[in-house]
Amino acid sequence: MRNTNGFPWYVKAGLIGVHSRKRAILQFWSVIGVSVILISLGLYSDSFFWTIVFCASVLLTATWYWSCIQWVDKNGKWER
């Protein structure tokens, strides 16, 4: 997306360097995958608390990506 005029700041920041919906979805699922790996590692770790904290921050990032994708789907245009 080259023309981001009228996009809210959180959408601009969330999709920096992302030009297509396919790439945004790929990043979303990558963040979910990292979260699953963190939970799996936390099960074998002595510090389960910090694993949950990091996992929660990663899941918040995934939620941010998803809200950005939904905003562009409804109000903007993806590059082809």
PDB file of C-alpha atoms in Angstrom:
ATOM      1  CA  MET A   1       0.000   0.000   0.000  1.00  0.00           C
ATOM      2  CA  ARG A   2       1.628   3.112  -1.113  1.00  0.00           C
ATOM      3  CA  ASN A   3      -1.252   5.518  -0.581  1.00  0.00           C
ATOM      4  CA  THR A   4      -2.063   5.428   3.112  1.00  0.00           C
ATOM      5  CA  ASN A   5      -3.714   8.846   3.309  1.00  0.00           C
ATOM      6  CA  GLY A   6      -6.698   8.663   5.619  1.00  0.00           C
ATOM      7  CA  PHE A   7      -5.491   5.531   7.398  1.00  0.00           C
ATOM      8  CA  PRO A   8      -5.479   5.686  11.216  1.00  0.00           C
ATOM      9  CA  TRP A   9      -2.033   5.782  12.836  1.00  0.00           C
ATOM     10  CA  TYR A  10      -2.344   2.253  14.227  1.00  0.00           C
ATOM     11  CA  VAL A  11      -3.026   0.837  10.749  1.00  0.00           C
ATOM     12  CA  LYS A  12      -0.094   2.739   9.230  1.00  0.00           C
ATOM     13  CA  ALA A  13       2.215   1.547  12.019  1.00  0.00           C
ATOM     14  CA  GLY A  14       0.924  -2.024  11.964  1.00  0.00           C
ATOM     15  CA  LEU A  15       1.326  -2.488   8.240  1.00  0.00           C
ATOM     16  CA  ILE A  16       4.663  -0.768   7.631  1.00  0.00           C
ATOM     17  CA  GLY A  17       6.322  -2.547   4.733  1.00  0.00           C
ATOM     18  CA  VAL A  18       3.283  -4.730   4.011  1.00  0.00           C
ATOM     19  CA  HIS A  19       1.956  -4.239   0.500  1.00  0.00           C
ATOM     20  CA  SER A  20      -0.498  -7.082   0.086  1.00  0.00           C
ATOM     21  CA  ARG A  21      -3.183  -8.845   2.036  1.00  0.00           C
ATOM     22  CA  LYS A  22      -1.403 -12.143   1.482  1.00  0.00           C
ATOM     23  CA  ARG A  23       1.728 -10.823   3.213  1.00  0.00           C
ATOM     24  CA  ALA A  24      -0.312  -9.385   6.092  1.00  0.00           C
ATOM     25  CA  ILE A  25      -2.056 -12.740   6.628  1.00  0.00           C
ATOM     26  CA  LEU A  26       1.336 -14.490   6.516  1.00  0.00           C
ATOM     27  CA  GLN A  27       2.645 -12.190   9.244  1.00  0.00           C
ATOM     28  CA  PHE A  28      -0.488 -12.743  11.305  1.00  0.00           C
ATOM     29  CA  TRP A  29      -0.083 -16.540  11.216  1.00  0.00           C
ATOM     30  CA  SER A  30       3.647 -16.221  11.913  1.00  0.00           C
ATOM     31  CA  VAL A  31       2.879 -14.317  15.104  1.00  0.00           C
ATOM     32  CA  ILE A  32       0.355 -16.995  16.118  1.00  0.00           C
ATOM     33  CA  GLY A  33       3.009 -19.654  15.448  1.00  0.00           C
ATOM     34  CA  VAL A  34       5.526 -17.866  17.663  1.00  0.00           C
ATOM     35  CA  SER A  35       2.927 -17.745  20.409  1.00  0.00           C
ATOM     36  CA  VAL A  36       2.317 -21.497  20.160  1.00  0.00           C
ATOM     37  CA  ILE A  37       6.069 -22.135  20.326  1.00  0.00           C
ATOM     38  CA  LEU A  38       6.351 -19.927  23.428  1.00  0.00           C
ATOM     39  CA  ILE A  39       3.554 -21.817  25.153  1.00  0.00           C
ATOM     40  CA  SER A  40       5.192 -25.132  24.246  1.00  0.00           C
ATOM     41  CA  LEU A  41       8.551 -23.987  25.596  1.00  0.00           C
ATOM     42  CA  GLY A  42       6.892 -22.656  28.714  1.00  0.00           C
ATOM     43  CA  LEU A  43       5.558 -26.084  29.546  1.00  0.00           C
ATOM     44  CA  TYR A  44       9.158 -27.320  29.872  1.00  0.00           C
ATOM     45  CA  SER A  45      10.540 -24.166  31.478  1.00  0.00           C
ATOM     46  CA  ASP A  46      11.011 -23.200  35.097  1.00  0.00           C
ATOM     47  CA  SER A  47       9.725 -19.700  34.344  1.00  0.00           C
ATOM     48  CA  PHE A  48       6.187 -20.320  33.151  1.00  0.00           C
ATOM     49  CA  PHE A  49       5.125 -16.824  34.288  1.00  0.00           C
ATOM     50  CA  TRP A  50       7.438 -15.046  31.837  1.00  0.00           C
ATOM     51  CA  THR A  51       6.447 -17.413  29.069  1.00  0.00           C
ATOM     52  CA  ILE A  52       2.812 -16.422  29.603  1.00  0.00           C
ATOM     53  CA  VAL A  53       3.743 -12.723  29.675  1.00  0.00           C
ATOM     54  CA  PHE A  54       5.655 -12.988  26.379  1.00  0.00           C
ATOM     55  CA  CYS A  55       2.929 -15.103  24.828  1.00  0.00           C
ATOM     56  CA  ALA A  56       0.289 -12.550  25.812  1.00  0.00           C
ATOM     57  CA  SER A  57       2.290  -9.746  24.210  1.00  0.00           C
ATOM     58  CA  VAL A  58       2.658 -11.780  21.015  1.00  0.00           C
ATOM     59  CA  LEU A  59      -1.071 -12.506  20.958  1.00  0.00           C
ATOM     60  CA  LEU A  60      -1.783  -8.796  21.417  1.00  0.00           C
ATOM     61  CA  THR A  61       0.412  -8.164  18.395  1.00  0.00           C
ATOM     62  CA  ALA A  62      -1.586 -10.735  16.421  1.00  0.00           C
ATOM     63  CA  THR A  63      -4.789  -8.974  17.439  1.00  0.00           C
ATOM     64  CA  TRP A  64      -3.315  -5.694  16.243  1.00  0.00           C
ATOM     65  CA  TYR A  65      -2.402  -7.209  12.865  1.00  0.00           C
ATOM     66  CA  TRP A  66      -5.869  -8.693  12.522  1.00  0.00           C
ATOM     67  CA  SER A  67      -7.564  -5.370  13.302  1.00  0.00           C
ATOM     68  CA  CYS A  68      -5.328  -3.613  10.747  1.00  0.00           C
ATOM     69  CA  ILE A  69      -6.166  -6.207   8.093  1.00  0.00           C
ATOM     70  CA  GLN A  70      -9.875  -5.854   8.807  1.00  0.00           C
ATOM     71  CA  TRP A  71      -9.672  -2.052   8.655  1.00  0.00           C
ATOM     72  CA  VAL A  72      -8.001  -2.101   5.236  1.00  0.00           C
ATOM     73  CA  ASP A  73     -10.490  -4.703   3.985  1.00  0.00           C
ATOM     74  CA  LYS A  74     -13.385  -2.428   4.907  1.00  0.00           C
ATOM     75  CA  ASN A  75     -11.948   1.044   4.230  1.00  0.00           C
ATOM     76  CA  GLY A  76      -8.865   0.825   2.056  1.00  0.00           C
ATOM     77  CA  LYS A  77      -7.241  -0.952  -0.847  1.00  0.00           C
ATOM     78  CA  TRP A  78      -4.566  -3.608  -1.029  1.00  0.00           C
ATOM     79  CA  GLU A  79      -1.976  -3.472  -3.787  1.00  0.00           C
ATOM     80  CA  ARG A  80      -2.298  -6.138  -6.430  1.00  0.00           C
TER      81      ARG A  80
END
